[in-house]
């Protein structure tokens, strides 16, 4: 969005909706409008991004107790029943795993590509690999654009040249090799990033903090991968339900 693209974001982690807090909209509620005789949800906006999350619909302290069909219904509503503005990118923040939410998404929308996020430890790589392999199933076939390694190292503010690998190292590189896709970025563990998120400000908004450059570089590389994917691969098709 900082680079001039029109961006929407669906918080599809229904059990742990964190986007309202991280984007400074905790407690806000979306409005409803009528479009062509149908009721539509109007996404909220923060920092130039259109947003929808179940966190805007339930109370912050309310437990989310949902089973498969209801999960699917909410994701379908977020995609089809929101009055989204014209966008260049619609990002969908998925929960870990390979469950109903992921399957509903690929059945509801033609997904351009997936970015797989891991942390350095092997247990995180194992989980991320399973999630990635779901996108590669014969009846799904969503291209994997690359891997992001989060919490790659810790650098204290007072020792900017030091890197401490608190969770080990090499997980992102290992996953990218297993999937034969590039590692798009390594994002360090930064105390201020958590503090900014708690205050409802994306860390990338602080142009004077080193974390800004990490996220801007990731966005630049990701945009290049999307352009290359669209020029060189056929469009993704929605997954069709089969009976029996």
PDB file of C-alpha atoms in Angstrom:
ATOM      1  CA  UNK A   1       0.000   0.000   0.000  1.00  0.00           C
ATOM      2  CA  UNK A   2       2.885   2.381   0.720  1.00  0.00           C
ATOM      3  CA  UNK A   3       4.084   1.752  -2.839  1.00  0.00           C
ATOM      4  CA  UNK A   4       0.804   3.029  -4.279  1.00  0.00           C
ATOM      5  CA  UNK A   5      -1.143  -0.207  -4.764  1.00  0.00           C
ATOM      6  CA  UNK A   6      -4.784  -0.553  -3.715  1.00  0.00           C
ATOM      7  CA  UNK A   7      -4.805  -3.278  -1.089  1.00  0.00           C
ATOM      8  CA  UNK A   8      -7.444  -5.265   0.793  1.00  0.00           C
ATOM      9  CA  UNK A   9      -6.852  -7.672   3.658  1.00  0.00           C
ATOM     10  CA  UNK A  10      -9.025 -10.542   4.875  1.00  0.00           C
ATOM     11  CA  UNK A  11      -8.197 -11.773   8.380  1.00  0.00           C
ATOM     12  CA  UNK A  12      -9.050 -15.440   7.795  1.00  0.00           C
ATOM     13  CA  UNK A  13      -7.582 -16.627  11.107  1.00  0.00           C
ATOM     14  CA  UNK A  14     -11.048 -16.934  12.615  1.00  0.00           C
ATOM     15  CA  UNK A  15      -9.902 -18.487  15.890  1.00  0.00           C
ATOM     16  CA  UNK A  16      -7.251 -15.841  16.554  1.00  0.00           C
ATOM     17  CA  UNK A  17      -8.251 -12.592  14.836  1.00  0.00           C
ATOM     18  CA  UNK A  18      -5.397 -10.186  15.522  1.00  0.00           C
ATOM     19  CA  UNK A  19      -5.788  -7.744  12.630  1.00  0.00           C
ATOM     20  CA  UNK A  20      -8.184  -5.372  14.506  1.00  0.00           C
ATOM     21  CA  UNK A  21      -5.588  -4.798  17.241  1.00  0.00           C
ATOM     22  CA  UNK A  22      -2.609  -4.631  14.890  1.00  0.00           C
ATOM     23  CA  UNK A  23      -4.322  -2.113  12.603  1.00  0.00           C
ATOM     24  CA  UNK A  24      -5.745   0.125  15.347  1.00  0.00           C
ATOM     25  CA  UNK A  25      -9.399  -0.809  14.831  1.00  0.00           C
ATOM     26  CA  UNK A  26     -10.136  -2.835  17.957  1.00  0.00           C
ATOM     27  CA  UNK A  27     -13.788  -2.468  18.920  1.00  0.00           C
ATOM     28  CA  UNK A  28     -14.836  -1.002  15.563  1.00  0.00           C
ATOM     29  CA  UNK A  29     -17.825  -2.483  13.709  1.00  0.00           C
ATOM     30  CA  UNK A  30     -18.396  -2.602   9.941  1.00  0.00           C
ATOM     31  CA  UNK A  31     -21.452  -0.970   8.393  1.00  0.00           C
ATOM     32  CA  UNK A  32     -23.996  -2.623   6.113  1.00  0.00           C
ATOM     33  CA  UNK A  33     -25.203  -1.123   2.846  1.00  0.00           C
ATOM     34  CA  UNK A  34     -27.572  -2.287   0.144  1.00  0.00           C
ATOM     35  CA  UNK A  35     -26.066  -2.880  -3.300  1.00  0.00           C
ATOM     36  CA  UNK A  36     -28.296  -4.104  -6.118  1.00  0.00           C
ATOM     37  CA  UNK A  37     -30.937  -5.211  -3.627  1.00  0.00           C
ATOM     38  CA  UNK A  38     -28.448  -7.208  -1.541  1.00  0.00           C
ATOM     39  CA  UNK A  39     -27.016  -6.448   1.883  1.00  0.00           C
ATOM     40  CA  UNK A  40     -23.248  -5.968   1.771  1.00  0.00           C
ATOM     41  CA  UNK A  41     -20.638  -5.539   4.501  1.00  0.00           C
ATOM     42  CA  UNK A  42     -18.472  -2.439   4.123  1.00  0.00           C
ATOM     43  CA  UNK A  43     -14.846  -3.242   5.006  1.00  0.00           C
ATOM     44  CA  UNK A  44     -13.181  -0.917   7.482  1.00  0.00           C
ATOM     45  CA  UNK A  45     -10.117   1.068   6.465  1.00  0.00           C
ATOM     46  CA  UNK A  46      -6.840   1.729   8.243  1.00  0.00           C
ATOM     47  CA  UNK A  47      -3.486   2.943   6.939  1.00  0.00           C
ATOM     48  CA  UNK A  48      -4.887   2.954   3.398  1.00  0.00           C
ATOM     49  CA  UNK A  49      -5.939  -0.719   3.512  1.00  0.00           C
ATOM     50  CA  UNK A  50      -9.491  -2.116   3.336  1.00  0.00           C
ATOM     51  CA  UNK A  51      -9.969  -4.713   6.085  1.00  0.00           C
ATOM     52  CA  UNK A  52     -12.413  -7.351   7.251  1.00  0.00           C
ATOM     53  CA  UNK A  53     -12.051  -9.628  10.267  1.00  0.00           C
ATOM     54  CA  UNK A  54     -14.324 -11.657  12.514  1.00  0.00           C
ATOM     55  CA  UNK A  55     -12.758  -9.525  15.241  1.00  0.00           C
ATOM     56  CA  UNK A  56     -14.913  -6.645  13.963  1.00  0.00           C
ATOM     57  CA  UNK A  57     -18.061  -8.733  14.440  1.00  0.00           C
ATOM     58  CA  UNK A  58     -17.545 -10.435  17.817  1.00  0.00           C
ATOM     59  CA  UNK A  59     -16.474  -8.894  21.104  1.00  0.00           C
ATOM     60  CA  UNK A  60     -12.687  -8.940  21.664  1.00  0.00           C
ATOM     61  CA  UNK A  61     -12.937 -11.276  24.672  1.00  0.00           C
ATOM     62  CA  UNK A  62     -15.497 -13.609  23.084  1.00  0.00           C
ATOM     63  CA  UNK A  63     -14.392 -17.173  22.387  1.00  0.00           C
ATOM     64  CA  UNK A  64     -14.799 -18.215  18.755  1.00  0.00           C
ATOM     65  CA  UNK A  65     -16.480 -21.625  18.726  1.00  0.00           C
ATOM     66  CA  UNK A  66     -17.149 -22.635  15.142  1.00  0.00           C
ATOM     67  CA  UNK A  67     -17.383 -25.907  13.251  1.00  0.00           C
ATOM     68  CA  UNK A  68     -16.632 -26.624   9.602  1.00  0.00           C
ATOM     69  CA  UNK A  69     -19.789 -25.391   7.843  1.00  0.00           C
ATOM     70  CA  UNK A  70     -19.917 -22.166   9.842  1.00  0.00           C
ATOM     71  CA  UNK A  71     -16.210 -21.521   9.252  1.00  0.00           C
ATOM     72  CA  UNK A  72     -16.786 -21.959   5.542  1.00  0.00           C
ATOM     73  CA  UNK A  73     -19.795 -19.647   5.607  1.00  0.00           C
ATOM     74  CA  UNK A  74     -17.848 -16.807   7.218  1.00  0.00           C
ATOM     75  CA  UNK A  75     -14.966 -17.043   4.750  1.00  0.00           C
ATOM     76  CA  UNK A  76     -17.445 -17.098   1.856  1.00  0.00           C
ATOM     77  CA  UNK A  77     -19.147 -13.985   3.274  1.00  0.00           C
ATOM     78  CA  UNK A  78     -15.838 -12.156   3.611  1.00  0.00           C
ATOM     79  CA  UNK A  79     -15.048 -12.857  -0.043  1.00  0.00           C
ATOM     80  CA  UNK A  80     -18.458 -12.553  -1.700  1.00  0.00           C
ATOM     81  CA  UNK A  81     -20.625 -10.454   0.615  1.00  0.00           C
ATOM     82  CA  UNK A  82     -18.272  -7.551   1.295  1.00  0.00           C
ATOM     83  CA  UNK A  83     -18.486  -4.399  -0.787  1.00  0.00           C
ATOM     84  CA  UNK A  84     -14.794  -4.368  -1.684  1.00  0.00           C
ATOM     85  CA  UNK A  85     -13.416  -1.341  -3.538  1.00  0.00           C
ATOM     86  CA  UNK A  86     -11.360  -1.786  -6.688  1.00  0.00           C
ATOM     87  CA  UNK A  87      -8.090  -3.431  -5.644  1.00  0.00           C
ATOM     88  CA  UNK A  88      -4.716  -4.457  -7.028  1.00  0.00           C
ATOM     89  CA  UNK A  89      -4.124  -6.945  -4.234  1.00  0.00           C
ATOM     90  CA  UNK A  90      -6.431  -8.830  -1.891  1.00  0.00           C
ATOM     91  CA  UNK A  91      -4.270 -10.431   0.778  1.00  0.00           C
ATOM     92  CA  UNK A  92      -5.719 -13.294   2.839  1.00  0.00           C
ATOM     93  CA  UNK A  93      -4.050 -13.979   6.190  1.00  0.00           C
ATOM     94  CA  UNK A  94      -4.576 -17.688   6.835  1.00  0.00           C
ATOM     95  CA  UNK A  95      -4.252 -19.633  10.076  1.00  0.00           C
ATOM     96  CA  UNK A  96      -1.643 -22.408  10.245  1.00  0.00           C
ATOM     97  CA  UNK A  97      -2.599 -25.795   8.863  1.00  0.00           C
ATOM     98  CA  UNK A  98      -4.686 -27.301   6.098  1.00  0.00           C
ATOM     99  CA  UNK A  99      -8.245 -27.128   7.400  1.00  0.00           C
ATOM    100  CA  UNK A 100     -11.690 -25.922   6.372  1.00  0.00           C
ATOM    101  CA  UNK A 101     -10.660 -22.280   6.061  1.00  0.00           C
ATOM    102  CA  UNK A 102      -7.959 -22.991   3.481  1.00  0.00           C
ATOM    103  CA  UNK A 103     -10.195 -25.339   1.497  1.00  0.00           C
ATOM    104  CA  UNK A 104     -13.076 -22.869   1.461  1.00  0.00           C
ATOM    105  CA  UNK A 105     -10.766 -20.134   0.211  1.00  0.00           C
ATOM    106  CA  UNK A 106      -9.530 -22.115  -2.818  1.00  0.00           C
ATOM    107  CA  UNK A 107     -13.137 -23.116  -3.591  1.00  0.00           C
ATOM    108  CA  UNK A 108     -14.382 -19.518  -3.388  1.00  0.00           C
ATOM    109  CA  UNK A 109     -11.711 -17.541  -5.209  1.00  0.00           C
ATOM    110  CA  UNK A 110      -8.999 -18.093  -7.816  1.00  0.00           C
ATOM    111  CA  UNK A 111      -5.883 -17.591  -5.688  1.00  0.00           C
ATOM    112  CA  UNK A 112      -2.981 -16.001  -7.551  1.00  0.00           C
ATOM    113  CA  UNK A 113      -0.343 -17.460  -5.272  1.00  0.00           C
ATOM    114  CA  UNK A 114       0.628 -18.450  -1.762  1.00  0.00           C
ATOM    115  CA  UNK A 115       3.405 -17.128   0.463  1.00  0.00           C
ATOM    116  CA  UNK A 116       4.512 -19.650   3.083  1.00  0.00           C
ATOM    117  CA  UNK A 117       5.730 -18.231   6.387  1.00  0.00           C
ATOM    118  CA  UNK A 118       7.946 -20.217   8.730  1.00  0.00           C
ATOM    119  CA  UNK A 119      10.278 -19.602  11.644  1.00  0.00           C
ATOM    120  CA  UNK A 120      13.769 -21.137  11.884  1.00  0.00           C
ATOM    121  CA  UNK A 121      13.106 -24.329  13.946  1.00  0.00           C
ATOM    122  CA  UNK A 122      12.566 -27.677  12.218  1.00  0.00           C
ATOM    123  CA  UNK A 123       9.142 -28.147  13.860  1.00  0.00           C
ATOM    124  CA  UNK A 124       7.967 -24.917  12.195  1.00  0.00           C
ATOM    125  CA  UNK A 125       9.399 -26.038   8.853  1.00  0.00           C
ATOM    126  CA  UNK A 126       7.524 -29.346   9.123  1.00  0.00           C
ATOM    127  CA  UNK A 127       4.208 -27.554   9.714  1.00  0.00           C
ATOM    128  CA  UNK A 128       4.817 -25.031   6.946  1.00  0.00           C
ATOM    129  CA  UNK A 129       5.758 -27.808   4.507  1.00  0.00           C
ATOM    130  CA  UNK A 130       2.437 -29.561   5.094  1.00  0.00           C
ATOM    131  CA  UNK A 131       0.570 -26.298   4.498  1.00  0.00           C
ATOM    132  CA  UNK A 132       2.528 -25.678   1.305  1.00  0.00           C
ATOM    133  CA  UNK A 133       1.917 -29.182  -0.003  1.00  0.00           C
ATOM    134  CA  UNK A 134      -1.845 -28.619   0.298  1.00  0.00           C
ATOM    135  CA  UNK A 135      -1.586 -25.850  -2.301  1.00  0.00           C
ATOM    136  CA  UNK A 136       0.260 -28.275  -4.583  1.00  0.00           C
ATOM    137  CA  UNK A 137      -2.409 -30.990  -4.578  1.00  0.00           C
ATOM    138  CA  UNK A 138      -3.500 -31.977  -8.081  1.00  0.00           C
ATOM    139  CA  UNK A 139      -7.009 -30.552  -7.661  1.00  0.00           C
ATOM    140  CA  UNK A 140      -5.809 -27.275  -6.090  1.00  0.00           C
ATOM    141  CA  UNK A 141      -2.631 -26.193  -7.905  1.00  0.00           C
ATOM    142  CA  UNK A 142      -2.048 -22.763  -6.359  1.00  0.00           C
ATOM    143  CA  UNK A 143       1.467 -21.531  -7.241  1.00  0.00           C
ATOM    144  CA  UNK A 144       3.765 -20.974  -4.280  1.00  0.00           C
ATOM    145  CA  UNK A 145       5.455 -17.612  -4.769  1.00  0.00           C
ATOM    146  CA  UNK A 146       8.070 -18.096  -2.086  1.00  0.00           C
ATOM    147  CA  UNK A 147       8.959 -18.469   1.570  1.00  0.00           C
ATOM    148  CA  UNK A 148       9.325 -15.867   4.310  1.00  0.00           C
ATOM    149  CA  UNK A 149      11.318 -16.698   7.432  1.00  0.00           C
ATOM    150  CA  UNK A 150      10.032 -14.768  10.438  1.00  0.00           C
ATOM    151  CA  UNK A 151      11.929 -14.183  13.714  1.00  0.00           C
ATOM    152  CA  UNK A 152      15.166 -15.039  11.922  1.00  0.00           C
ATOM    153  CA  UNK A 153      17.416 -13.385  14.497  1.00  0.00           C
ATOM    154  CA  UNK A 154      17.368 -10.831  17.284  1.00  0.00           C
ATOM    155  CA  UNK A 155      19.374  -7.604  17.125  1.00  0.00           C
ATOM    156  CA  UNK A 156      19.357  -5.382  20.219  1.00  0.00           C
ATOM    157  CA  UNK A 157      18.843  -1.707  19.505  1.00  0.00           C
ATOM    158  CA  UNK A 158      22.034  -0.833  21.369  1.00  0.00           C
ATOM    159  CA  UNK A 159      24.064  -3.424  19.378  1.00  0.00           C
ATOM    160  CA  UNK A 160      22.830  -2.953  15.797  1.00  0.00           C
ATOM    161  CA  UNK A 161      25.636  -5.046  14.266  1.00  0.00           C
ATOM    162  CA  UNK A 162      24.945  -8.123  16.397  1.00  0.00           C
ATOM    163  CA  UNK A 163      22.675 -10.995  15.402  1.00  0.00           C
ATOM    164  CA  UNK A 164      21.492 -13.541  17.964  1.00  0.00           C
ATOM    165  CA  UNK A 165      19.843 -16.640  16.491  1.00  0.00           C
ATOM    166  CA  UNK A 166      17.473 -17.357  19.376  1.00  0.00           C
ATOM    167  CA  UNK A 167      15.468 -20.008  17.515  1.00  0.00           C
ATOM    168  CA  UNK A 168      18.250 -21.548  15.431  1.00  0.00           C
ATOM    169  CA  UNK A 169      18.824 -20.700  11.807  1.00  0.00           C
ATOM    170  CA  UNK A 170      18.231 -21.972   8.302  1.00  0.00           C
ATOM    171  CA  UNK A 171      14.553 -22.936   8.497  1.00  0.00           C
ATOM    172  CA  UNK A 172      13.445 -20.633   5.695  1.00  0.00           C
ATOM    173  CA  UNK A 173      16.276 -21.690   3.414  1.00  0.00           C
ATOM    174  CA  UNK A 174      15.567 -25.362   4.096  1.00  0.00           C
ATOM    175  CA  UNK A 175      11.859 -24.923   3.337  1.00  0.00           C
ATOM    176  CA  UNK A 176      12.563 -22.994   0.136  1.00  0.00           C
ATOM    177  CA  UNK A 177      14.847 -25.818  -1.026  1.00  0.00           C
ATOM    178  CA  UNK A 178      12.243 -28.468  -0.217  1.00  0.00           C
ATOM    179  CA  UNK A 179       9.628 -26.549  -2.200  1.00  0.00           C
ATOM    180  CA  UNK A 180      12.049 -25.393  -4.911  1.00  0.00           C
ATOM    181  CA  UNK A 181      10.906 -21.787  -4.519  1.00  0.00           C
ATOM    182  CA  UNK A 182      12.856 -18.662  -3.492  1.00  0.00           C
ATOM    183  CA  UNK A 183      13.189 -17.371   0.039  1.00  0.00           C
ATOM    184  CA  UNK A 184      11.649 -13.933  -0.329  1.00  0.00           C
ATOM    185  CA  UNK A 185      12.833 -12.448   2.944  1.00  0.00           C
ATOM    186  CA  UNK A 186      14.136 -13.005   6.442  1.00  0.00           C
ATOM    187  CA  UNK A 187      12.409 -10.804   9.018  1.00  0.00           C
ATOM    188  CA  UNK A 188      14.275 -10.267  12.304  1.00  0.00           C
ATOM    189  CA  UNK A 189      12.704 -10.390  15.744  1.00  0.00           C
ATOM    190  CA  UNK A 190      12.300  -6.743  16.749  1.00  0.00           C
ATOM    191  CA  UNK A 191      10.876  -5.656  20.092  1.00  0.00           C
ATOM    192  CA  UNK A 192       9.525  -2.424  18.658  1.00  0.00           C
ATOM    193  CA  UNK A 193       7.516  -4.328  16.023  1.00  0.00           C
ATOM    194  CA  UNK A 194       5.423  -5.931  18.756  1.00  0.00           C
ATOM    195  CA  UNK A 195       5.035  -2.612  20.530  1.00  0.00           C
ATOM    196  CA  UNK A 196       3.871  -0.881  17.355  1.00  0.00           C
ATOM    197  CA  UNK A 197       1.389  -3.678  16.630  1.00  0.00           C
ATOM    198  CA  UNK A 198      -0.053  -3.415  20.143  1.00  0.00           C
ATOM    199  CA  UNK A 199      -0.582   0.297  19.469  1.00  0.00           C
ATOM    200  CA  UNK A 200      -2.343  -0.435  16.179  1.00  0.00           C
ATOM    201  CA  UNK A 201       0.444   0.852  13.959  1.00  0.00           C
ATOM    202  CA  UNK A 202       2.113  -1.421  11.374  1.00  0.00           C
ATOM    203  CA  UNK A 203       5.885  -1.365  12.076  1.00  0.00           C
ATOM    204  CA  UNK A 204       6.568  -0.511   8.433  1.00  0.00           C
ATOM    205  CA  UNK A 205       5.070   2.941   9.068  1.00  0.00           C
ATOM    206  CA  UNK A 206       8.188   3.956  11.041  1.00  0.00           C
ATOM    207  CA  UNK A 207      10.491   4.997   8.214  1.00  0.00           C
ATOM    208  CA  UNK A 208      13.332   5.606  10.671  1.00  0.00           C
ATOM    209  CA  UNK A 209      13.396   2.049  12.033  1.00  0.00           C
ATOM    210  CA  UNK A 210      15.383  -0.683  10.239  1.00  0.00           C
ATOM    211  CA  UNK A 211      12.308  -2.968  10.206  1.00  0.00           C
ATOM    212  CA  UNK A 212      10.728  -0.574   7.676  1.00  0.00           C
ATOM    213  CA  UNK A 213      13.244  -1.579   5.016  1.00  0.00           C
ATOM    214  CA  UNK A 214      12.736  -5.306   5.615  1.00  0.00           C
ATOM    215  CA  UNK A 215       8.999  -5.067   4.967  1.00  0.00           C
ATOM    216  CA  UNK A 216       9.337  -2.678   2.008  1.00  0.00           C
ATOM    217  CA  UNK A 217      11.900  -4.983   0.399  1.00  0.00           C
ATOM    218  CA  UNK A 218       9.608  -7.968   0.950  1.00  0.00           C
ATOM    219  CA  UNK A 219       6.692  -6.111  -0.680  1.00  0.00           C
ATOM    220  CA  UNK A 220       8.887  -5.184  -3.649  1.00  0.00           C
ATOM    221  CA  UNK A 221      10.104  -8.743  -4.189  1.00  0.00           C
ATOM    222  CA  UNK A 222       6.604 -10.163  -3.746  1.00  0.00           C
ATOM    223  CA  UNK A 223       5.196  -7.769  -6.334  1.00  0.00           C
ATOM    224  CA  UNK A 224       7.897  -8.874  -8.784  1.00  0.00           C
ATOM    225  CA  UNK A 225       7.018 -12.529  -8.173  1.00  0.00           C
ATOM    226  CA  UNK A 226       3.313 -11.844  -8.772  1.00  0.00           C
ATOM    227  CA  UNK A 227       4.051 -10.039 -12.048  1.00  0.00           C
ATOM    228  CA  UNK A 228       6.296 -12.905 -13.189  1.00  0.00           C
ATOM    229  CA  UNK A 229       3.678 -15.481 -12.156  1.00  0.00           C
ATOM    230  CA  UNK A 230       0.917 -13.707 -14.083  1.00  0.00           C
ATOM    231  CA  UNK A 231       3.063 -13.392 -17.197  1.00  0.00           C
ATOM    232  CA  UNK A 232       4.325 -16.974 -17.233  1.00  0.00           C
ATOM    233  CA  UNK A 233       1.650 -19.213 -15.685  1.00  0.00           C
ATOM    234  CA  UNK A 234      -1.978 -19.857 -16.511  1.00  0.00           C
ATOM    235  CA  UNK A 235      -4.559 -18.260 -14.199  1.00  0.00           C
ATOM    236  CA  UNK A 236      -5.472 -20.331 -11.166  1.00  0.00           C
ATOM    237  CA  UNK A 237      -8.925 -21.884 -11.263  1.00  0.00           C
ATOM    238  CA  UNK A 238     -11.293 -22.230  -8.332  1.00  0.00           C
ATOM    239  CA  UNK A 239     -11.419 -25.744  -6.904  1.00  0.00           C
ATOM    240  CA  UNK A 240     -14.630 -27.482  -7.957  1.00  0.00           C
ATOM    241  CA  UNK A 241     -16.543 -29.549  -5.426  1.00  0.00           C
ATOM    242  CA  UNK A 242     -17.030 -33.183  -6.379  1.00  0.00           C
ATOM    243  CA  UNK A 243     -19.826 -35.402  -5.162  1.00  0.00           C
ATOM    244  CA  UNK A 244     -19.151 -38.809  -3.712  1.00  0.00           C
TER     245      UNK A 244
END
